[in-house]
Every structure is written in structure tokens, then in C-alpha cells.
Amino acid sequence: MIKFLGLLSKKKKVKPELTASIYVAILQNVINEGFVEIKGFINNNNNLVSSPNLSNNDIVDFSTIIFLGNIQNLSVYFEEDHVSILRACILDSIYKDLEGNSQNLAIERFLDYENYFKELIVKYDSPVSAMAYGIFEKFNINDYQGALFKQKNKPNPILFNELKNLLKHFIWNWDDYLKKNKLKF
């Protein structure tokens, strides 16, 4: 009975702000390390007629797409009011180094892109698929495809599936985190 009430729980109680800080730091590290792989995969892909020539500067847009996919995934693990709190903490943590108007503009840009991303979630069945299509559109990959897929304005399915498989590595593992931690809202 005591264990049922959570009195003997071995989970560490963590505030949403700390969780968001850890979440953002780890995801940013994964993005910084993994973007090299994604950039190489896209730039050197045999399913494209020519290279999109993604550069290191493209990591900013890539990062936005990764965070949006992960934020959409929050609703799988948390109730709506907790998602709102955690989302706000995550945005604060992402843009903590910016001040004043720069921070407001960055958050506004993120929120605008979030509206577009929500449309992708409706169109595609998962955050990972929406992330892959967001990358396809954001980096104008259609311009580098063969004539058939270029005309259809749809990603080559082989390229798309390979990209989705790579992007799965950029999804936060809430199952593991919540085995060890309990969020204290």
C-alpha cells in the first residue's frame, strides 16, 4: 500500500525547469554532434541528382525542426496542462542565452514554425515523419531530386525512409527518463 501511494518510490523528484534544462542541453549536444551525419547523408545522397550543399549554418533550422518534433512528442507522456508547463520551460531553456528583443524574435520565429509543424503532424503519422518532411521542405531538397519526384514535389521514398531512420536518434527517450525521475509540477 505504501509503495502504491508513492511513499517508497525510488524515483527522483524533479522540477520541470530542471528537466527542461537537462532535456535542452542533451538534445543540443545530440544535434551538434549528429548534424554532421545528417548533413553528409543529404549532401552525398545517391537518390539526389545533385547536392543541396547544406552548410554548418543550416544547423539552426535543423535544430528548430528537432526541437519541434520532440515537443510534439510530449503529449504522449504528459497531460495537456503539464505539456504546457514543460513546453514553456523548454522554450525558456532553448533561448536563455538571448536577451530582450532578440529572445522575443527567436521565440516568435519558433512559434510561427511550430504552427507549420503542427500541420505536418496532421499530414504525417508521427513527429519523426513530420521532421523528415520539414527538413525536405526547409532545405529545398525537392530542387535536387530526379525529374519524376521533383515534378510530384514529394520526397523520394528511399531517401525519406533513410532520413526518418536517422532522425529517430534525435528523439528524447522519455521512457528511460521517467523510469528514474518523477516530474513535480
Short mmCIF file of N, CA and C in Angstrom, two decimals:
data_model
loop_
_atom_site.label_atom_id
_atom_site.label_comp_id
_atom_site.label_asym_id
_atom_site.label_seq_id
_atom_site.Cartn_x
_atom_site.Cartn_y
_atom_site.Cartn_z
N MET A 1 0.82 -1.19 0.00
CA MET A 1 0.00 0.00 0.00
C MET A 1 0.87 1.26 0.00
N ILE A 2 1.94 1.24 0.78
CA ILE A 2 2.82 2.40 0.85
C ILE A 2 3.48 2.64 -0.50
N LYS A 3 3.92 1.57 -1.14
CA LYS A 3 4.55 1.70 -2.45
C LYS A 3 3.55 2.24 -3.47
N PHE A 4 2.30 1.79 -3.36
CA PHE A 4 1.25 2.26 -4.27
C PHE A 4 1.07 3.77 -4.16
N LEU A 5 1.18 4.30 -2.96
CA LEU A 5 1.00 5.74 -2.74
C LEU A 5 2.24 6.54 -3.14
N GLY A 6 3.28 5.84 -3.48
CA GLY A 6 4.48 6.53 -3.93
C GLY A 6 5.42 6.92 -2.81
N LEU A 7 5.12 6.47 -1.59
CA LEU A 7 5.95 6.86 -0.46
C LEU A 7 7.32 6.17 -0.47
N LEU A 8 7.40 5.02 -1.08
CA LEU A 8 8.68 4.31 -1.17
C LEU A 8 9.27 4.36 -2.58
N SER A 9 8.79 5.25 -3.36
CA SER A 9 9.25 5.35 -4.74
C SER A 9 10.73 5.71 -4.76
N LYS A 10 11.47 5.04 -5.61
CA LYS A 10 12.89 5.31 -5.74
C LYS A 10 13.16 6.35 -6.82
N LYS A 11 12.10 6.86 -7.41
CA LYS A 11 12.28 7.88 -8.44
C LYS A 11 12.66 9.20 -7.81
N LYS A 12 13.55 9.87 -8.49
CA LYS A 12 13.98 11.19 -8.05
C LYS A 12 12.93 12.21 -8.50
N LYS A 13 12.49 13.05 -7.58
CA LYS A 13 11.50 14.08 -7.92
C LYS A 13 12.24 15.28 -8.50
N VAL A 14 11.80 15.68 -9.69
CA VAL A 14 12.50 16.72 -10.43
C VAL A 14 11.50 17.79 -10.88
N LYS A 15 11.90 19.02 -10.75
CA LYS A 15 11.04 20.13 -11.21
C LYS A 15 11.10 20.23 -12.73
N PRO A 16 10.03 20.73 -13.35
CA PRO A 16 10.02 20.86 -14.82
C PRO A 16 11.15 21.72 -15.36
N GLU A 17 11.55 22.75 -14.61
CA GLU A 17 12.63 23.63 -15.06
C GLU A 17 13.94 22.87 -15.20
N LEU A 18 14.22 22.00 -14.21
CA LEU A 18 15.45 21.21 -14.26
C LEU A 18 15.38 20.18 -15.38
N THR A 19 14.22 19.55 -15.52
CA THR A 19 14.04 18.58 -16.61
C THR A 19 14.24 19.26 -17.95
N ALA A 20 13.65 20.44 -18.12
CA ALA A 20 13.77 21.17 -19.39
C ALA A 20 15.23 21.54 -19.66
N SER A 21 15.94 21.94 -18.63
CA SER A 21 17.35 22.31 -18.79
C SER A 21 18.19 21.10 -19.23
N ILE A 22 17.95 19.96 -18.60
CA ILE A 22 18.66 18.72 -18.97
C ILE A 22 18.29 18.32 -20.40
N TYR A 23 17.00 18.34 -20.67
CA TYR A 23 16.43 17.97 -21.98
C TYR A 23 17.06 18.79 -23.09
N VAL A 24 17.08 20.11 -22.90
CA VAL A 24 17.63 21.02 -23.93
C VAL A 24 19.13 20.81 -24.08
N ALA A 25 19.84 20.70 -22.98
CA ALA A 25 21.30 20.53 -23.06
C ALA A 25 21.67 19.25 -23.79
N ILE A 26 20.99 18.16 -23.46
CA ILE A 26 21.31 16.88 -24.10
C ILE A 26 20.90 16.90 -25.56
N LEU A 27 19.70 17.41 -25.86
CA LEU A 27 19.27 17.47 -27.26
C LEU A 27 20.19 18.37 -28.09
N GLN A 28 20.61 19.50 -27.52
CA GLN A 28 21.52 20.38 -28.26
C GLN A 28 22.85 19.68 -28.53
N ASN A 29 23.31 18.90 -27.57
CA ASN A 29 24.55 18.14 -27.77
C ASN A 29 24.36 17.10 -28.88
N VAL A 30 23.25 16.38 -28.85
CA VAL A 30 22.96 15.38 -29.88
C VAL A 30 22.84 16.06 -31.25
N ILE A 31 22.19 17.21 -31.29
CA ILE A 31 22.04 17.96 -32.55
C ILE A 31 23.42 18.39 -33.07
N ASN A 32 24.23 18.96 -32.18
CA ASN A 32 25.56 19.43 -32.60
C ASN A 32 26.44 18.29 -33.10
N GLU A 33 26.38 17.15 -32.44
CA GLU A 33 27.17 16.00 -32.86
C GLU A 33 26.57 15.32 -34.09
N GLY A 34 25.25 15.22 -34.13
CA GLY A 34 24.58 14.47 -35.19
C GLY A 34 24.33 15.20 -36.48
N PHE A 35 24.35 16.53 -36.44
CA PHE A 35 24.08 17.28 -37.67
C PHE A 35 25.10 16.98 -38.75
N VAL A 36 26.32 16.71 -38.35
CA VAL A 36 27.38 16.36 -39.30
C VAL A 36 26.94 15.13 -40.12
N GLU A 37 26.37 14.15 -39.43
CA GLU A 37 25.88 12.93 -40.10
C GLU A 37 24.72 13.24 -41.05
N ILE A 38 23.79 14.03 -40.58
CA ILE A 38 22.61 14.37 -41.40
C ILE A 38 23.05 15.18 -42.62
N LYS A 39 23.92 16.15 -42.40
CA LYS A 39 24.43 16.98 -43.49
C LYS A 39 25.14 16.12 -44.53
N GLY A 40 25.98 15.21 -44.08
CA GLY A 40 26.69 14.31 -45.00
C GLY A 40 25.73 13.39 -45.74
N PHE A 41 24.74 12.87 -45.02
CA PHE A 41 23.74 11.99 -45.63
C PHE A 41 23.00 12.71 -46.75
N ILE A 42 22.57 13.93 -46.51
CA ILE A 42 21.80 14.68 -47.51
C ILE A 42 22.71 15.14 -48.65
N ASN A 43 23.85 15.71 -48.32
CA ASN A 43 24.73 16.25 -49.36
C ASN A 43 25.31 15.18 -50.28
N ASN A 44 25.47 13.97 -49.77
CA ASN A 44 26.10 12.91 -50.56
C ASN A 44 25.13 11.80 -50.93
N ASN A 45 23.85 12.09 -50.95
CA ASN A 45 22.85 11.05 -51.16
C ASN A 45 22.75 10.66 -52.63
N ASN A 46 22.81 9.36 -52.90
CA ASN A 46 22.72 8.85 -54.27
C ASN A 46 21.33 9.00 -54.88
N ASN A 47 20.33 9.26 -54.05
CA ASN A 47 18.97 9.43 -54.54
C ASN A 47 18.68 10.86 -55.00
N LEU A 48 19.67 11.70 -54.93
CA LEU A 48 19.54 13.09 -55.40
C LEU A 48 20.42 13.27 -56.62
N VAL A 49 19.95 14.09 -57.55
CA VAL A 49 20.69 14.35 -58.79
C VAL A 49 21.93 15.20 -58.51
N SER A 50 21.77 16.16 -57.60
CA SER A 50 22.91 16.98 -57.20
C SER A 50 22.82 17.26 -55.70
N SER A 51 23.88 17.80 -55.16
CA SER A 51 23.97 18.02 -53.71
C SER A 51 23.27 19.32 -53.30
N PRO A 52 22.47 19.28 -52.24
CA PRO A 52 21.87 20.52 -51.72
C PRO A 52 22.91 21.43 -51.06
N ASN A 53 24.10 20.90 -50.81
CA ASN A 53 25.19 21.66 -50.20
C ASN A 53 24.79 22.32 -48.88
N LEU A 54 24.22 21.52 -47.99
CA LEU A 54 23.93 22.03 -46.66
C LEU A 54 25.23 22.47 -46.02
N SER A 55 25.18 23.54 -45.26
CA SER A 55 26.38 24.06 -44.60
C SER A 55 26.21 23.98 -43.09
N ASN A 56 27.26 24.30 -42.38
CA ASN A 56 27.20 24.29 -40.92
C ASN A 56 26.17 25.29 -40.39
N ASN A 57 25.91 26.34 -41.13
CA ASN A 57 24.92 27.35 -40.72
C ASN A 57 23.50 26.79 -40.70
N ASP A 58 23.25 25.73 -41.44
CA ASP A 58 21.93 25.12 -41.51
C ASP A 58 21.54 24.40 -40.23
N ILE A 59 22.46 24.30 -39.30
CA ILE A 59 22.17 23.63 -38.04
C ILE A 59 21.08 24.37 -37.25
N VAL A 60 20.96 25.67 -37.44
CA VAL A 60 19.94 26.45 -36.72
C VAL A 60 18.55 25.98 -37.09
N ASP A 61 18.27 25.88 -38.39
CA ASP A 61 16.96 25.40 -38.84
C ASP A 61 16.76 23.93 -38.50
N PHE A 62 17.80 23.15 -38.61
CA PHE A 62 17.73 21.73 -38.25
C PHE A 62 17.38 21.59 -36.77
N SER A 63 18.01 22.38 -35.94
CA SER A 63 17.75 22.35 -34.50
C SER A 63 16.29 22.68 -34.19
N THR A 64 15.75 23.67 -34.87
CA THR A 64 14.34 24.04 -34.67
C THR A 64 13.44 22.86 -35.00
N ILE A 65 13.70 22.21 -36.10
CA ILE A 65 12.88 21.05 -36.51
C ILE A 65 12.98 19.92 -35.48
N ILE A 66 14.16 19.67 -34.97
CA ILE A 66 14.35 18.60 -33.99
C ILE A 66 13.60 18.93 -32.69
N PHE A 67 13.71 20.16 -32.23
CA PHE A 67 13.00 20.54 -31.01
C PHE A 67 11.49 20.49 -31.21
N LEU A 68 11.01 20.89 -32.36
CA LEU A 68 9.57 20.83 -32.62
C LEU A 68 9.06 19.40 -32.59
N GLY A 69 9.80 18.49 -33.20
CA GLY A 69 9.39 17.09 -33.18
C GLY A 69 9.36 16.54 -31.77
N ASN A 70 10.34 16.91 -30.98
CA ASN A 70 10.39 16.44 -29.60
C ASN A 70 9.30 17.07 -28.74
N ILE A 71 9.00 18.33 -28.97
CA ILE A 71 7.93 18.98 -28.21
C ILE A 71 6.59 18.35 -28.54
N GLN A 72 6.37 18.01 -29.80
CA GLN A 72 5.12 17.34 -30.17
C GLN A 72 4.99 15.99 -29.48
N ASN A 73 6.09 15.38 -29.16
CA ASN A 73 6.10 14.07 -28.51
C ASN A 73 5.72 14.15 -27.03
N LEU A 74 5.74 15.33 -26.43
CA LEU A 74 5.42 15.48 -25.01
C LEU A 74 4.02 14.98 -24.67
N SER A 75 3.08 15.17 -25.59
CA SER A 75 1.69 14.80 -25.31
C SER A 75 1.50 13.29 -25.16
N VAL A 76 2.46 12.51 -25.60
CA VAL A 76 2.40 11.05 -25.42
C VAL A 76 2.64 10.69 -23.95
N TYR A 77 3.39 11.51 -23.24
CA TYR A 77 3.82 11.18 -21.88
C TYR A 77 3.17 12.03 -20.79
N PHE A 78 2.60 13.17 -21.16
CA PHE A 78 2.09 14.09 -20.15
C PHE A 78 0.69 14.59 -20.52
N GLU A 79 -0.03 15.01 -19.49
CA GLU A 79 -1.34 15.60 -19.70
C GLU A 79 -1.16 17.02 -20.24
N GLU A 80 -2.22 17.54 -20.83
CA GLU A 80 -2.15 18.82 -21.55
C GLU A 80 -1.60 19.96 -20.70
N ASP A 81 -2.05 20.09 -19.46
CA ASP A 81 -1.56 21.20 -18.63
C ASP A 81 -0.08 21.04 -18.30
N HIS A 82 0.37 19.81 -18.14
CA HIS A 82 1.79 19.56 -17.87
C HIS A 82 2.63 19.78 -19.13
N VAL A 83 2.07 19.45 -20.28
CA VAL A 83 2.75 19.71 -21.55
C VAL A 83 3.00 21.21 -21.71
N SER A 84 2.00 22.02 -21.38
CA SER A 84 2.13 23.48 -21.50
C SER A 84 3.24 24.02 -20.60
N ILE A 85 3.29 23.53 -19.37
CA ILE A 85 4.33 23.97 -18.43
C ILE A 85 5.71 23.55 -18.93
N LEU A 86 5.83 22.30 -19.30
CA LEU A 86 7.12 21.78 -19.76
C LEU A 86 7.57 22.46 -21.04
N ARG A 87 6.64 22.68 -21.96
CA ARG A 87 6.95 23.36 -23.22
C ARG A 87 7.50 24.77 -22.96
N ALA A 88 6.85 25.50 -22.05
CA ALA A 88 7.32 26.86 -21.71
C ALA A 88 8.72 26.81 -21.11
N CYS A 89 8.96 25.84 -20.24
CA CYS A 89 10.29 25.69 -19.64
C CYS A 89 11.34 25.36 -20.70
N ILE A 90 10.96 24.52 -21.65
CA ILE A 90 11.88 24.14 -22.73
C ILE A 90 12.22 25.36 -23.58
N LEU A 91 11.22 26.14 -23.96
CA LEU A 91 11.49 27.34 -24.76
C LEU A 91 12.38 28.32 -24.00
N ASP A 92 12.11 28.51 -22.70
CA ASP A 92 12.96 29.38 -21.89
C ASP A 92 14.41 28.88 -21.89
N SER A 93 14.57 27.57 -21.79
CA SER A 93 15.91 26.99 -21.75
C SER A 93 16.62 27.08 -23.10
N ILE A 94 15.88 26.88 -24.19
CA ILE A 94 16.49 26.97 -25.52
C ILE A 94 17.03 28.37 -25.77
N TYR A 95 16.26 29.37 -25.38
CA TYR A 95 16.60 30.76 -25.71
C TYR A 95 17.13 31.55 -24.52
N LYS A 96 17.63 30.87 -23.50
CA LYS A 96 18.10 31.54 -22.28
C LYS A 96 19.29 32.46 -22.52
N ASP A 97 20.09 32.18 -23.54
CA ASP A 97 21.28 32.99 -23.79
C ASP A 97 20.98 34.27 -24.58
N LEU A 98 19.77 34.37 -25.11
CA LEU A 98 19.37 35.58 -25.83
C LEU A 98 18.68 36.54 -24.87
N GLU A 99 18.79 37.82 -25.17
CA GLU A 99 18.19 38.81 -24.28
C GLU A 99 17.23 39.71 -25.04
N GLY A 100 16.25 40.21 -24.33
CA GLY A 100 15.34 41.22 -24.83
C GLY A 100 14.68 40.89 -26.15
N ASN A 101 14.84 41.82 -27.09
CA ASN A 101 14.18 41.71 -28.39
C ASN A 101 14.67 40.51 -29.19
N SER A 102 15.94 40.18 -29.08
CA SER A 102 16.49 39.01 -29.79
C SER A 102 15.80 37.74 -29.33
N GLN A 103 15.60 37.62 -28.02
CA GLN A 103 14.92 36.45 -27.48
C GLN A 103 13.46 36.40 -27.94
N ASN A 104 12.79 37.54 -27.89
CA ASN A 104 11.38 37.60 -28.33
C ASN A 104 11.24 37.23 -29.80
N LEU A 105 12.14 37.73 -30.64
CA LEU A 105 12.09 37.41 -32.07
C LEU A 105 12.37 35.93 -32.33
N ALA A 106 13.32 35.37 -31.61
CA ALA A 106 13.65 33.96 -31.79
C ALA A 106 12.47 33.08 -31.36
N ILE A 107 11.84 33.40 -30.26
CA ILE A 107 10.68 32.62 -29.79
C ILE A 107 9.51 32.79 -30.76
N GLU A 108 9.31 34.01 -31.25
CA GLU A 108 8.23 34.24 -32.22
C GLU A 108 8.46 33.43 -33.50
N ARG A 109 9.69 33.40 -33.97
CA ARG A 109 10.03 32.61 -35.16
C ARG A 109 9.76 31.13 -34.91
N PHE A 110 10.14 30.67 -33.72
CA PHE A 110 9.91 29.28 -33.34
C PHE A 110 8.40 28.97 -33.33
N LEU A 111 7.62 29.86 -32.75
CA LEU A 111 6.17 29.65 -32.66
C LEU A 111 5.51 29.66 -34.04
N ASP A 112 5.99 30.52 -34.94
CA ASP A 112 5.47 30.52 -36.31
C ASP A 112 5.76 29.19 -37.00
N TYR A 113 6.98 28.71 -36.83
CA TYR A 113 7.34 27.43 -37.45
C TYR A 113 6.59 26.28 -36.79
N GLU A 114 6.27 26.45 -35.50
CA GLU A 114 5.51 25.42 -34.79
C GLU A 114 4.12 25.25 -35.40
N ASN A 115 3.49 26.33 -35.81
CA ASN A 115 2.18 26.23 -36.46
C ASN A 115 2.26 25.42 -37.75
N TYR A 116 3.30 25.68 -38.54
CA TYR A 116 3.52 24.90 -39.76
C TYR A 116 3.79 23.44 -39.41
N PHE A 117 4.57 23.21 -38.36
CA PHE A 117 4.92 21.85 -37.97
C PHE A 117 3.68 21.07 -37.52
N LYS A 118 2.76 21.74 -36.86
CA LYS A 118 1.52 21.08 -36.43
C LYS A 118 0.72 20.59 -37.64
N GLU A 119 0.76 21.35 -38.73
CA GLU A 119 0.11 20.91 -39.97
C GLU A 119 0.79 19.65 -40.51
N LEU A 120 2.11 19.59 -40.40
CA LEU A 120 2.84 18.41 -40.84
C LEU A 120 2.49 17.19 -39.99
N ILE A 121 2.31 17.40 -38.70
CA ILE A 121 1.94 16.30 -37.80
C ILE A 121 0.59 15.72 -38.22
N VAL A 122 -0.34 16.58 -38.60
CA VAL A 122 -1.66 16.11 -39.05
C VAL A 122 -1.51 15.32 -40.34
N LYS A 123 -0.67 15.82 -41.24
CA LYS A 123 -0.48 15.17 -42.54
C LYS A 123 0.29 13.86 -42.44
N TYR A 124 1.28 13.82 -41.57
CA TYR A 124 2.11 12.63 -41.41
C TYR A 124 1.78 11.96 -40.09
N ASP A 125 2.08 10.73 -39.96
CA ASP A 125 1.62 9.94 -38.83
C ASP A 125 2.46 10.06 -37.56
N SER A 126 3.59 10.69 -37.62
CA SER A 126 4.45 10.74 -36.44
C SER A 126 5.34 11.99 -36.46
N PRO A 127 5.84 12.37 -35.28
CA PRO A 127 6.78 13.50 -35.24
C PRO A 127 8.02 13.26 -36.11
N VAL A 128 8.51 12.02 -36.16
CA VAL A 128 9.71 11.72 -36.96
C VAL A 128 9.43 11.95 -38.45
N SER A 129 8.27 11.50 -38.93
CA SER A 129 7.91 11.72 -40.34
C SER A 129 7.74 13.21 -40.62
N ALA A 130 7.13 13.92 -39.69
CA ALA A 130 6.96 15.37 -39.86
C ALA A 130 8.32 16.06 -39.87
N MET A 131 9.25 15.61 -39.02
CA MET A 131 10.60 16.18 -39.02
C MET A 131 11.29 15.94 -40.36
N ALA A 132 11.17 14.73 -40.89
CA ALA A 132 11.80 14.40 -42.17
C ALA A 132 11.24 15.28 -43.28
N TYR A 133 9.91 15.44 -43.30
CA TYR A 133 9.32 16.27 -44.34
C TYR A 133 9.67 17.75 -44.13
N GLY A 134 9.73 18.17 -42.87
CA GLY A 134 10.15 19.55 -42.57
C GLY A 134 11.54 19.83 -43.10
N ILE A 135 12.45 18.88 -42.95
CA ILE A 135 13.81 19.01 -43.49
C ILE A 135 13.77 19.06 -45.01
N PHE A 136 12.97 18.19 -45.60
CA PHE A 136 12.81 18.15 -47.06
C PHE A 136 12.40 19.52 -47.59
N GLU A 137 11.42 20.14 -46.93
CA GLU A 137 10.93 21.44 -47.39
C GLU A 137 11.88 22.58 -47.01
N LYS A 138 12.35 22.60 -45.77
CA LYS A 138 13.16 23.71 -45.29
C LYS A 138 14.45 23.86 -46.11
N PHE A 139 15.04 22.74 -46.51
CA PHE A 139 16.29 22.79 -47.25
C PHE A 139 16.10 22.61 -48.76
N ASN A 140 14.85 22.76 -49.21
CA ASN A 140 14.52 22.70 -50.64
C ASN A 140 15.12 21.49 -51.34
N ILE A 141 15.02 20.34 -50.71
CA ILE A 141 15.61 19.12 -51.26
C ILE A 141 14.92 18.70 -52.56
N ASN A 142 13.67 19.11 -52.72
CA ASN A 142 12.97 18.77 -53.96
C ASN A 142 13.73 19.30 -55.19
N ASP A 143 14.38 20.44 -55.04
CA ASP A 143 15.14 21.03 -56.16
C ASP A 143 16.29 20.13 -56.62
N TYR A 144 16.69 19.17 -55.81
CA TYR A 144 17.86 18.34 -56.11
C TYR A 144 17.49 16.89 -56.47
N GLN A 145 16.19 16.63 -56.57
CA GLN A 145 15.72 15.28 -56.89
C GLN A 145 15.67 15.07 -58.40
N GLY A 146 15.48 13.82 -58.78
CA GLY A 146 15.27 13.48 -60.19
C GLY A 146 13.94 14.05 -60.67
N ALA A 147 13.75 14.07 -61.97
CA ALA A 147 12.59 14.72 -62.59
C ALA A 147 11.25 14.20 -62.08
N LEU A 148 11.11 12.89 -61.93
CA LEU A 148 9.83 12.32 -61.51
C LEU A 148 9.41 12.81 -60.13
N PHE A 149 10.28 12.69 -59.15
CA PHE A 149 9.94 13.13 -57.79
C PHE A 149 9.89 14.65 -57.69
N LYS A 150 10.73 15.31 -58.49
CA LYS A 150 10.72 16.76 -58.49
C LYS A 150 9.37 17.27 -58.99
N GLN A 151 8.86 16.66 -60.03
CA GLN A 151 7.57 17.04 -60.60
C GLN A 151 6.44 16.78 -59.60
N LYS A 152 6.51 15.65 -58.91
CA LYS A 152 5.49 15.31 -57.91
C LYS A 152 5.61 16.16 -56.65
N ASN A 153 6.77 16.79 -56.45
CA ASN A 153 7.08 17.57 -55.25
C ASN A 153 6.90 16.72 -53.99
N LYS A 154 7.38 15.48 -54.09
CA LYS A 154 7.33 14.53 -52.98
C LYS A 154 8.73 13.95 -52.79
N PRO A 155 9.10 13.68 -51.55
CA PRO A 155 10.43 13.09 -51.34
C PRO A 155 10.53 11.69 -51.93
N ASN A 156 11.68 11.37 -52.47
CA ASN A 156 11.97 10.01 -52.90
C ASN A 156 11.76 9.12 -51.68
N PRO A 157 10.94 8.07 -51.78
CA PRO A 157 10.63 7.24 -50.60
C PRO A 157 11.85 6.59 -49.96
N ILE A 158 12.85 6.26 -50.75
CA ILE A 158 14.06 5.66 -50.18
C ILE A 158 14.80 6.70 -49.33
N LEU A 159 14.99 7.88 -49.88
CA LEU A 159 15.63 8.98 -49.17
C LEU A 159 14.84 9.32 -47.90
N PHE A 160 13.52 9.39 -48.04
CA PHE A 160 12.65 9.77 -46.94
C PHE A 160 12.73 8.75 -45.80
N ASN A 161 12.69 7.48 -46.13
CA ASN A 161 12.76 6.44 -45.09
C ASN A 161 14.12 6.39 -44.41
N GLU A 162 15.17 6.57 -45.18
CA GLU A 162 16.51 6.60 -44.59
C GLU A 162 16.66 7.80 -43.66
N LEU A 163 16.12 8.94 -44.07
CA LEU A 163 16.18 10.14 -43.24
C LEU A 163 15.40 9.93 -41.95
N LYS A 164 14.21 9.33 -42.06
CA LYS A 164 13.41 9.05 -40.86
C LYS A 164 14.18 8.14 -39.90
N ASN A 165 14.85 7.13 -40.43
CA ASN A 165 15.62 6.23 -39.57
C ASN A 165 16.75 6.97 -38.85
N LEU A 166 17.38 7.91 -39.53
CA LEU A 166 18.43 8.71 -38.89
C LEU A 166 17.85 9.64 -37.83
N LEU A 167 16.70 10.21 -38.12
CA LEU A 167 16.09 11.19 -37.20
C LEU A 167 15.57 10.55 -35.91
N LYS A 168 15.32 9.26 -35.93
CA LYS A 168 14.87 8.57 -34.70
C LYS A 168 15.90 8.72 -33.58
N HIS A 169 17.15 8.92 -33.95
CA HIS A 169 18.22 9.09 -32.95
C HIS A 169 18.17 10.46 -32.29
N PHE A 170 17.33 11.35 -32.79
CA PHE A 170 17.23 12.70 -32.23
C PHE A 170 15.98 12.87 -31.35
N ILE A 171 15.30 11.76 -31.05
CA ILE A 171 14.09 11.82 -30.22
C ILE A 171 14.47 11.50 -28.77
N TRP A 172 14.04 12.37 -27.88
CA TRP A 172 14.30 12.21 -26.45
C TRP A 172 13.61 10.95 -25.94
N ASN A 173 14.32 10.16 -25.15
CA ASN A 173 13.80 8.91 -24.62
C ASN A 173 13.12 9.16 -23.27
N TRP A 174 11.84 9.51 -23.32
CA TRP A 174 11.09 9.78 -22.10
C TRP A 174 10.90 8.52 -21.27
N ASP A 175 10.79 7.37 -21.90
CA ASP A 175 10.60 6.13 -21.14
C ASP A 175 11.74 5.94 -20.15
N ASP A 176 12.98 6.06 -20.61
CA ASP A 176 14.12 5.91 -19.71
C ASP A 176 14.17 7.01 -18.66
N TYR A 177 13.91 8.23 -19.06
CA TYR A 177 13.97 9.35 -18.11
C TYR A 177 12.93 9.19 -17.01
N LEU A 178 11.72 8.80 -17.39
CA LEU A 178 10.64 8.69 -16.41
C LEU A 178 10.74 7.43 -15.54
N LYS A 179 11.57 6.47 -15.93
CA LYS A 179 11.83 5.32 -15.06
C LYS A 179 12.61 5.75 -13.82
N LYS A 180 13.45 6.77 -13.99
CA LYS A 180 14.33 7.21 -12.91
C LYS A 180 13.85 8.48 -12.22
N ASN A 181 13.01 9.24 -12.91
CA ASN A 181 12.60 10.55 -12.41
C ASN A 181 11.09 10.71 -12.45
N LYS A 182 10.60 11.50 -11.51
CA LYS A 182 9.18 11.85 -11.49
C LYS A 182 9.11 13.37 -11.51
N LEU A 183 8.41 13.90 -12.49
CA LEU A 183 8.30 15.35 -12.58
C LEU A 183 7.34 15.87 -11.52
N LYS A 184 7.76 16.90 -10.84
CA LYS A 184 6.99 17.51 -9.75
C LYS A 184 6.45 18.85 -10.26
N PHE A 185 5.25 18.80 -10.82
CA PHE A 185 4.64 20.01 -11.40
C PHE A 185 4.00 20.88 -10.33
#
